[in-house]
Each structure stands twice: as structure tokens, then as C-alpha cells.
C-alpha positions as a printed NumPy array, in Angstrom:
array([[ 73.667,  95.434, 127.874],
       [ 70.434,  95.196, 125.911],
       [ 69.492,  98.821, 126.423],
       [ 70.009, 100.883, 123.28 ],
       [ 68.496, 103.393, 120.862],
       [ 67.222, 103.289, 117.301],
       [ 67.971, 106.571, 115.519],
       [ 66.873, 107.824, 112.11 ],
       [ 69.025, 110.025, 109.914],
       [ 66.433, 112.674, 109.006],
       [ 66.048, 114.068, 112.523],
       [ 67.737, 117.247, 111.246],
       [ 66.883, 119.172, 108.062],
       [ 69.033, 118.336, 105.055],
       [ 69.332, 114.622, 105.804],
       [ 67.277, 111.937, 104.109],
       [ 65.841, 108.874, 105.852],
       [ 68.322, 106.408, 104.38 ],
       [ 70.397, 105.626, 107.496],
       [ 69.393, 103.591, 110.531],
       [ 71.608, 103.885, 113.597],
       [ 71.534, 101.161, 116.214],
       [ 73.215, 102.592, 119.333],
       [ 73.862, 100.044, 122.055],
       [ 75.578,  99.935, 125.441],
       [ 78.55 ,  97.579, 125.704],
       [ 80.92 ,  96.726, 128.589],
       [ 84.165,  98.6  , 129.077],
       [ 86.141,  95.393, 129.719],
       [ 87.936,  95.073, 133.049],
       [ 86.966,  97.286, 135.998],
       [ 89.448,  97.767, 138.839],
       [ 87.559,  98.231, 142.12 ],
       [ 89.398,  99.698, 145.122],
       [ 87.234, 100.053, 148.262],
       [ 88.362, 101.665, 151.571],
       [ 89.088, 100.06 , 154.942],
       [ 86.018, 101.455, 156.734],
       [ 83.42 ,  99.705, 154.513],
       [ 85.465,  96.897, 152.901],
       [ 82.41 ,  94.834, 151.882],
       [ 79.607,  97.344, 151.264],
       [ 81.721,  99.72 , 149.194],
       [ 83.277,  96.8  , 147.351],
       [ 79.864,  95.382, 146.418],
       [ 78.613,  98.837, 145.348],
       [ 81.388,  98.803, 142.74 ],
       [ 81.435,  95.114, 141.825],
       [ 77.688,  94.67 , 141.253],
       [ 77.229,  97.434, 138.62 ],
       [ 80.394,  96.281, 136.865],
       [ 79.126,  92.705, 136.606],
       [ 75.588,  93.785, 135.69 ],
       [ 77.01 ,  95.623, 132.688],
       [ 79.051,  92.636, 131.519],
       [ 82.491,  93.645, 132.762],
       [ 85.092,  91.504, 134.492],
       [ 86.288,  92.777, 137.873],
       [ 89.609,  92.923, 139.681],
       [ 89.181,  93.79 , 143.348],
       [ 92.065,  95.411, 145.213],
       [ 90.889,  95.281, 148.851],
       [ 92.295,  97.705, 151.432],
       [ 95.24 ,  96.359, 153.404],
       [ 93.315,  96.817, 156.69 ],
       [ 90.169,  95.186, 155.296],
       [ 91.517,  92.429, 153.086],
       [ 90.215,  89.412, 155.022],
       [ 86.52 ,  90.276, 154.703],
       [ 86.94 ,  91.152, 151.025],
       [ 88.699,  87.85 , 150.291],
       [ 85.928,  85.927, 152.048],
       [ 83.394,  87.753, 149.861],
       [ 85.223,  86.819, 146.652],
       [ 85.552,  83.225, 147.87 ],
       [ 81.763,  83.109, 148.406],
       [ 81.253,  84.32 , 144.832],
       [ 83.479,  81.53 , 143.509],
       [ 81.635,  78.959, 145.613],
       [ 78.356,  80.273, 144.177],
       [ 79.57 ,  79.414, 140.682],
       [ 81.03 ,  82.599, 139.255],
       [ 82.927,  81.818, 136.024],
       [ 86.687,  81.638, 136.465],
       [ 88.322,  85.004, 135.917],
       [ 85.127,  87.028, 136.172],
       [ 85.891,  88.26 , 139.697],
       [ 89.442,  88.224, 141.005],
       [ 91.136,  89.746, 144.038],
       [ 94.707,  90.988, 144.339],
       [ 96.111,  91.929, 147.752],
       [ 99.123,  94.017, 148.635],
       [100.207,  97.454, 149.732],
       [ 99.092, 100.238, 147.442],
       [102.58 , 101.739, 147.645],
       [103.999,  98.526, 146.138],
       [101.403,  97.378, 143.597],
       [ 99.24 , 100.492, 143.123],
       [100.978, 101.93 , 140.054],
       [101.247,  98.528, 138.379],
       [ 97.5  ,  97.994, 138.692],
       [ 96.169, 101.479, 137.96 ],
       [ 98.481, 102.054, 134.975],
       [ 98.148,  98.557, 133.499],
       [ 96.897,  98.639, 129.869],
       [ 94.461,  95.81 , 130.661],
       [ 92.446,  98.   , 133.036],
       [ 89.54 ,  99.772, 131.326],
       [ 87.93 , 101.589, 134.281],
       [ 88.804, 102.412, 137.897],
       [ 86.334, 102.831, 140.748],
       [ 88.186, 104.05 , 143.846],
       [ 87.164, 105.169, 147.317],
       [ 89.859, 106.514, 149.609],
       [ 92.039, 109.537, 150.26 ],
       [ 94.589, 111.67 , 148.448],
       [ 95.908, 108.592, 146.651],
       [ 93.002, 109.008, 144.257],
       [ 94.405, 112.292, 142.951],
       [ 97.653, 110.523, 142.076],
       [ 95.718, 107.692, 140.399],
       [ 93.713, 110.149, 138.306],
       [ 96.911, 111.711, 136.958],
       [ 98.474, 108.369, 136.051],
       [ 95.54 , 106.28 , 134.835],
       [ 95.301, 107.66 , 131.318],
       [ 92.197, 107.907, 129.159],
       [ 89.865, 105.539, 130.987],
       [ 86.666, 106.3  , 132.938],
       [ 87.278, 107.14 , 136.587],
       [ 84.885, 107.034, 139.511],
       [ 86.5  , 108.456, 142.638],
       [ 85.409, 109.462, 146.107],
       [ 88.326, 110.962, 147.986],
       [ 87.039, 112.131, 151.36 ],
       [ 85.242, 115.116, 152.796],
       [ 85.154, 117.895, 155.341],
       [ 81.4  , 117.719, 155.716],
       [ 80.083, 121.006, 157.072],
       [ 77.068, 121.158, 159.396],
       [ 75.365, 124.579, 159.401],
       [ 72.999, 125.157, 162.328],
       [ 70.652, 128.152, 161.979],
       [ 69.015, 130.133, 164.78 ],
       [ 65.623, 128.471, 164.307],
       [ 67.004, 124.907, 164.294],
       [ 65.692, 122.094, 166.468],
       [ 68.811, 121.942, 168.643],
       [ 67.94 , 118.577, 170.169],
       [ 67.657, 117.106, 166.681],
       [ 70.892, 118.793, 165.612],
       [ 72.788, 117.515, 168.678],
       [ 71.546, 113.957, 168.181],
       [ 72.684, 114.045, 164.569],
       [ 76.105, 115.418, 165.507],
       [ 76.559, 112.444, 167.84 ],
       [ 75.336, 110.003, 165.204],
       [ 76.951, 111.692, 162.231],
       [ 80.209, 112.794, 163.815],
       [ 81.21 , 110.09 , 166.279],
       [ 79.824, 106.841, 164.835],
       [ 82.58 , 104.602, 163.414],
       [ 84.859, 106.786, 165.605],
       [ 84.506, 109.49 , 162.944],
       [ 86.138, 107.259, 160.325],
       [ 83.58 , 107.968, 157.613],
       [ 83.942, 110.192, 154.584],
       [ 80.39 , 111.419, 155.279],
       [ 80.948, 112.107, 158.978],
       [ 80.216, 115.608, 160.258],
       [ 83.699, 117.135, 160.253],
       [ 82.954, 120.747, 161.244],
       [ 79.995, 122.558, 162.826],
       [ 79.179, 126.151, 161.83 ],
       [ 76.583, 127.345, 164.333],
       [ 74.974, 130.766, 164.764],
       [ 76.369, 132.51 , 167.853],
       [ 72.925, 133.053, 169.395],
       [ 72.32 , 129.283, 169.759],
       [ 75.91 , 128.036, 169.902],
       [ 76.114, 127.782, 173.678],
       [ 72.93 , 125.723, 173.944],
       [ 73.884, 123.424, 171.053],
       [ 77.356, 122.795, 172.472],
       [ 75.883, 122.045, 175.904],
       [ 73.515, 119.451, 174.418],
       [ 76.297, 117.785, 172.422],
       [ 78.629, 117.631, 175.438],
       [ 75.895, 116.052, 177.582],
       [ 75.276, 113.369, 174.975],
       [ 79.009, 112.714, 174.511],
       [ 79.312, 111.653, 178.156],
       [ 77.047, 108.692, 177.366],
       [ 79.319, 107.35 , 174.622],
       [ 81.067, 104.134, 175.584],
       [ 84.789, 104.137, 174.776],
       [ 86.809, 100.942, 174.374],
       [ 87.233,  97.885, 172.163],
       [ 84.894,  96.741, 169.354],
       [ 84.391,  93.341, 170.998],
       [ 82.868,  95.163, 173.989],
       [ 80.289,  96.815, 171.713],
       [ 81.678, 100.302, 172.364],
       [ 80.614, 103.471, 170.548],
       [ 84.154, 104.829, 170.207],
       [ 86.852, 102.309, 169.269],
       [ 90.492, 102.641, 168.122],
       [ 91.209, 104.374, 164.827],
       [ 92.686, 102.231, 162.087],
       [ 96.417, 102.875, 162.581],
       [ 99.041, 104.599, 164.684],
       [ 99.826, 107.016, 161.862],
       [ 96.147, 108.011, 161.737],
       [ 96.123, 108.587, 165.501],
       [ 99.307, 110.663, 165.247],
       [ 97.767, 112.809, 162.502],
       [ 94.652, 113.444, 164.603],
       [ 96.798, 114.379, 167.591],
       [ 98.7  , 116.862, 165.451],
       [ 95.451, 118.619, 164.497],
       [ 94.332, 118.713, 168.133],
       [ 97.65 , 120.103, 169.407],
       [ 97.653, 122.778, 166.695],
       [ 94.16 , 123.914, 167.734],
       [ 95.156, 123.972, 171.403],
       [ 98.228, 126.136, 170.836],
       [ 96.097, 128.597, 168.83 ],
       [ 93.497, 129.109, 171.565],
       [ 90.659, 126.676, 170.902],
       [ 88.419, 125.682, 173.796],
       [ 88.294, 121.993, 174.743],
       [ 85.102, 120.61 , 176.277],
       [ 86.805, 117.339, 177.227],
       [ 90.327, 116.466, 178.223],
       [ 92.442, 115.24 , 175.327],
       [ 92.935, 111.545, 175.955],
       [ 94.639, 108.929, 173.819],
       [ 95.595, 105.325, 174.555],
       [ 97.657, 104.022, 171.624],
       [ 95.155, 104.141, 168.702],
       [ 92.158, 104.725, 170.962],
       [ 91.189, 108.397, 170.862],
       [ 88.498, 109.581, 173.242],
       [ 85.728, 111.744, 171.675],
       [ 86.479, 115.442, 171.648],
       [ 84.525, 118.614, 170.819],
       [ 86.816, 121.547, 170.026],
       [ 85.066, 124.927, 170.398],
       [ 85.889, 128.483, 169.281],
       [ 87.817, 127.181, 166.289],
       [ 89.171, 129.872, 163.961],
       [ 90.214, 129.685, 160.278],
       [ 93.927, 129.748, 161.158],
       [ 93.649, 126.307, 162.775],
       [ 94.363, 123.173, 160.731],
       [ 91.349, 121.38 , 162.249],
       [ 89.099, 123.919, 160.501],
       [ 90.166, 122.666, 157.078],
       [ 91.77 , 119.229, 157.313],
       [ 89.909, 115.935, 157.644],
       [ 90.802, 114.239, 160.96 ],
       [ 89.043, 110.924, 160.216],
       [ 88.606, 110.395, 163.929],
       [ 86.25 , 111.262, 166.832],
       [ 87.201, 114.943, 166.928],
       [ 84.786, 117.684, 165.806],
       [ 85.565, 121.426, 165.597],
       [ 82.917, 124.092, 166.275],
       [ 83.027, 127.445, 164.481],
       [ 80.689, 130.12 , 165.814],
       [ 79.304, 132.292, 163.013],
       [ 77.566, 135.673, 163.065],
       [ 75.727, 135.257, 159.739],
       [ 74.497, 132.395, 157.583],
       [ 76.627, 133.752, 154.745],
       [ 79.718, 133.25 , 156.898],
       [ 78.917, 129.533, 157.248],
       [ 78.215, 129.164, 153.525],
       [ 81.486, 130.905, 152.669],
       [ 83.422, 128.618, 155.004],
       [ 81.816, 125.53 , 153.472],
       [ 82.582, 126.673, 149.928],
       [ 86.175, 127.668, 150.697],
       [ 87.244, 124.115, 151.555],
       [ 89.014, 121.909, 149.014],
       [ 86.733, 119.049, 150.063],
       [ 83.093, 119.143, 148.97 ],
       [ 81.494, 115.748, 149.49 ],
       [ 78.462, 116.318, 151.703],
       [ 77.055, 118.777, 154.198],
       [ 73.93 , 119.413, 156.231],
       [ 71.648, 122.265, 157.294],
       [ 69.441, 122.392, 160.385],
       [ 66.458, 124.755, 160.3  ],
       [ 62.721, 124.518, 160.958],
       [ 62.11 , 126.761, 157.928],
       [ 62.296, 124.484, 154.867],
       [ 62.43 , 127.451, 152.491],
       [ 65.429, 128.896, 154.3  ],
       [ 67.087, 125.475, 154.479],
       [ 66.732, 124.977, 150.724],
       [ 68.188, 128.436, 150.015],
       [ 71.214, 127.615, 152.171],
       [ 71.475, 124.165, 150.6  ],
       [ 71.487, 125.649, 147.112],
       [ 74.292, 128.033, 148.095],
       [ 76.507, 125.287, 149.537],
       [ 78.835, 124.06 , 146.785],
       [ 79.088, 120.404, 147.728],
       [ 77.953, 117.076, 146.307],
       [ 74.998, 116.363, 148.616],
       [ 73.248, 118.426, 151.282],
       [ 71.126, 116.758, 153.942],
       [ 68.378, 118.91 , 155.48 ],
       [ 67.77 , 118.239, 159.19 ],
       [ 69.866, 115.06 , 159.178],
       [ 73.502, 114.085, 159.343],
       [ 75.333, 113.335, 156.071],
       [ 75.059, 109.759, 154.829],
       [ 76.061, 107.906, 151.696],
       [ 73.014, 105.702, 151.208],
       [ 70.665, 104.327, 150.189],
       [ 72.876, 102.81 , 147.512],
       [ 70.607, 103.815, 144.634],
       [ 70.858, 107.535, 145.545],
       [ 73.444, 109.52 , 143.564],
       [ 76.642, 109.992, 145.575],
       [ 79.279, 112.411, 144.363],
       [ 81.83 , 114.959, 145.484],
       [ 83.049, 118.218, 144.025],
       [ 86.588, 119.614, 143.891],
       [ 89.08 , 117.366, 145.728],
       [ 86.278, 115.083, 146.951],
       [ 86.11 , 113.169, 143.722],
       [ 85.253, 112.537, 140.095],
       [ 82.018, 111.084, 138.77 ],
       [ 78.863, 109.918, 140.516],
       [ 78.239, 106.659, 142.371],
       [ 74.916, 104.953, 143.067],
       [ 73.685, 101.862, 141.208],
       [ 72.193, 103.563, 138.134],
       [ 75.003, 106.091, 137.811],
       [ 77.638, 103.371, 138.134],
       [ 75.918, 101.243, 135.504],
       [ 76.033, 104.138, 133.023],
       [ 79.658, 104.925, 133.878],
       [ 80.809, 101.337, 133.405],
       [ 79.512, 101.062, 129.837],
       [ 80.281, 102.767, 126.55 ],
       [ 78.125, 103.407, 123.513],
       [ 78.73 , 101.581, 120.251],
       [ 76.854, 102.46 , 117.062],
       [ 76.035, 100.342, 114.02 ],
       [ 74.753, 102.321, 111.016],
       [ 72.725, 100.609, 108.292],
       [ 72.897, 102.466, 104.964],
       [ 69.873, 101.988, 102.693],
       [ 70.059, 102.562,  98.912],
       [ 66.978, 104.806,  99.027],
       [ 65.086, 106.751, 101.662],
       [ 62.65 , 104.609, 103.578],
       [ 59.565, 105.699, 105.499],
       [ 57.149, 103.823, 107.721],
       [ 53.555, 103.436, 106.556],
       [ 51.27 , 106.341, 107.418]])
């Protein structure tokens, strides 16, 4: 990259002006990009573009369930005239080729979006820059003065779109008891309008990605049911197709309160105080995004500041974009910050060239 700095040696007392330092940004080398199945093109491009902009070569490891679209994208790049070897794709199961790729000495940086696998990668990768987004349990706090219609609409959009298979989906609702009944009623009414079926029929709720994912979701639901949660819809599953579900009166002893279902199932926790909701949000291992609904912007900002998570949306559902916004998680939700500018900085390193002059040199004036 051309961006750099010109530094002089006498910026601190005791040093003469006889050294010029030319600090420049240079590429890391080869960046391994591993996007997830739910956004196999967008989240691939958000990694590939900054890597190429900064002069790196890229190896793309597409998700097994999203490999076809990623391979088409790489093929388009080759047809457009990309130099041979600049952008390559390697397919295969992560369980079979993952360690070989992430621990290979030829890899100089890893940008990964996915689940717990990222924690294993971070322990094995060695001393190279890592950019990781590993999922979330995005908490939605609804205060007493919230616009409940707005909050309900955003729960539908933010919790059930993509069948809940988004790291930034609303994964738990903490709502003040005084407005909980009304909010739940609005959400349930809107859920009845969701169309359930196959993607080719332009449905709102479609099958989750795999049978193992559906089985995991069912395990969370059954655990909540045995521990006394209230169901506002009948639990219904057809193979990988899981019908949308709102689980009410969830308590901290239920797995659904803490674990990420990655499906169209949302738990509701009724809270007596705002502090209770903040504490619940901060107690989770995941800390990617969250949201606060309140008509009082001052109150919303105070709650936002107290929530220990990567991004807080005020009066809107969590969302990753736009792509130039910083995107990061705390704790088990990841390492580093994404977003075009942040990725560009992460995918370069600084190199310095120091010119030593025989005598001190000063500019005129």
C-alpha cells in the first residue's frame, strides 16, 4: 500500500534530527478466507476485497453447504482476468482439511466467520493476525416506554428472517414485565402471517441447513418445555423445516436462555428491572450484538453503554451492515474488527526504513 508516514528522530528530547524514518504499509502475504454457509458470497467478498486491496493473495475455503456459489464467484474473477494464483478456492470438509490449511506455514492471516471451530483455529494458528466472528446470543432489551409495535416488527425481522440462521439475529428478548404481555401478543399476531415452506415458494421460514442443526434446536426446545416454559405455538418440525416458535417465561436454568439455536426459535425473559436485563446480557459468553427499544434516547444510550457487547442497535434489530461499519464481537463472539477499513488495516503490517544522516538536518525556516 502507498499509505505511510514520514517520521523525524527529534520528536522526543535528547534525540537529534539525523534520522528519517519511512514507515509504510505492506501486505501480509497470503490470507485464508473462510466464510459461513448463510452468506457464502457477501461474507466471502467482505474478506477477499480488503485482502486484495492491500496486495495480498487469497485462498478461499468456502463452506461445505455454500461451496457452489463461492466457486462460481471465483470463476467469475478468473474470467475477469485475475492473475493466476491471486485468488484460489479449496473445497472440502473442515474436519478433513481444516487443520492442514489453518496451520500451514504459508498462511499469513486468517479471516473466519462461523461457530466454535474458530476457537480451535485460534489456538492452533500460531502467531499470525486473526479476524474471527464466532456467533452471538444477541439480546433485545425492551423498556417500559418502548414503541411496542416497532419492537415487535423488529423481532419478526431480526429474529425470524433467514429462519433465524444469522449471527446477528435476535436470540433472546428481555422485556419489562409491565409491557411483556402486550409485546408478546403483538409478536404472536405477526408470526401467524409468516409463510412456512420451501425457498422456491418464496417462504419466510424455510428449512435450517442440516439435520444435526434441526436436532440441536429441538433439544433446546424440549429442555425449555420440561422446565416449564410457555409455548405460544405448537412445536412443529418436518425434517429440517422448523416452524417459528416464541418461547415465553424462560428462566436462567433453561439452555435456550444461553445457547444459540440458529433457528426460528426465540426465548422471552420477563424482567423486573433494566439492570436485570443488562446483567443477563453481560453474563453470556457470546457478545456480538444487541438492541435496546426505548423512546427516551438518553435512557437508551445509558443502557447501551452498560451492555458489554460488540454493537448495540437502538430501536432496530441487530444487523451486520453496512459493510463499512465496524463489526466486532467480544468474549467468545470473536477476535478483531471487520468492516472494510478495519479489515484493510488488519491485513497489512508496518515496515520501516530508517535513513541515517551524518549530521543533523533541519528544514528552512
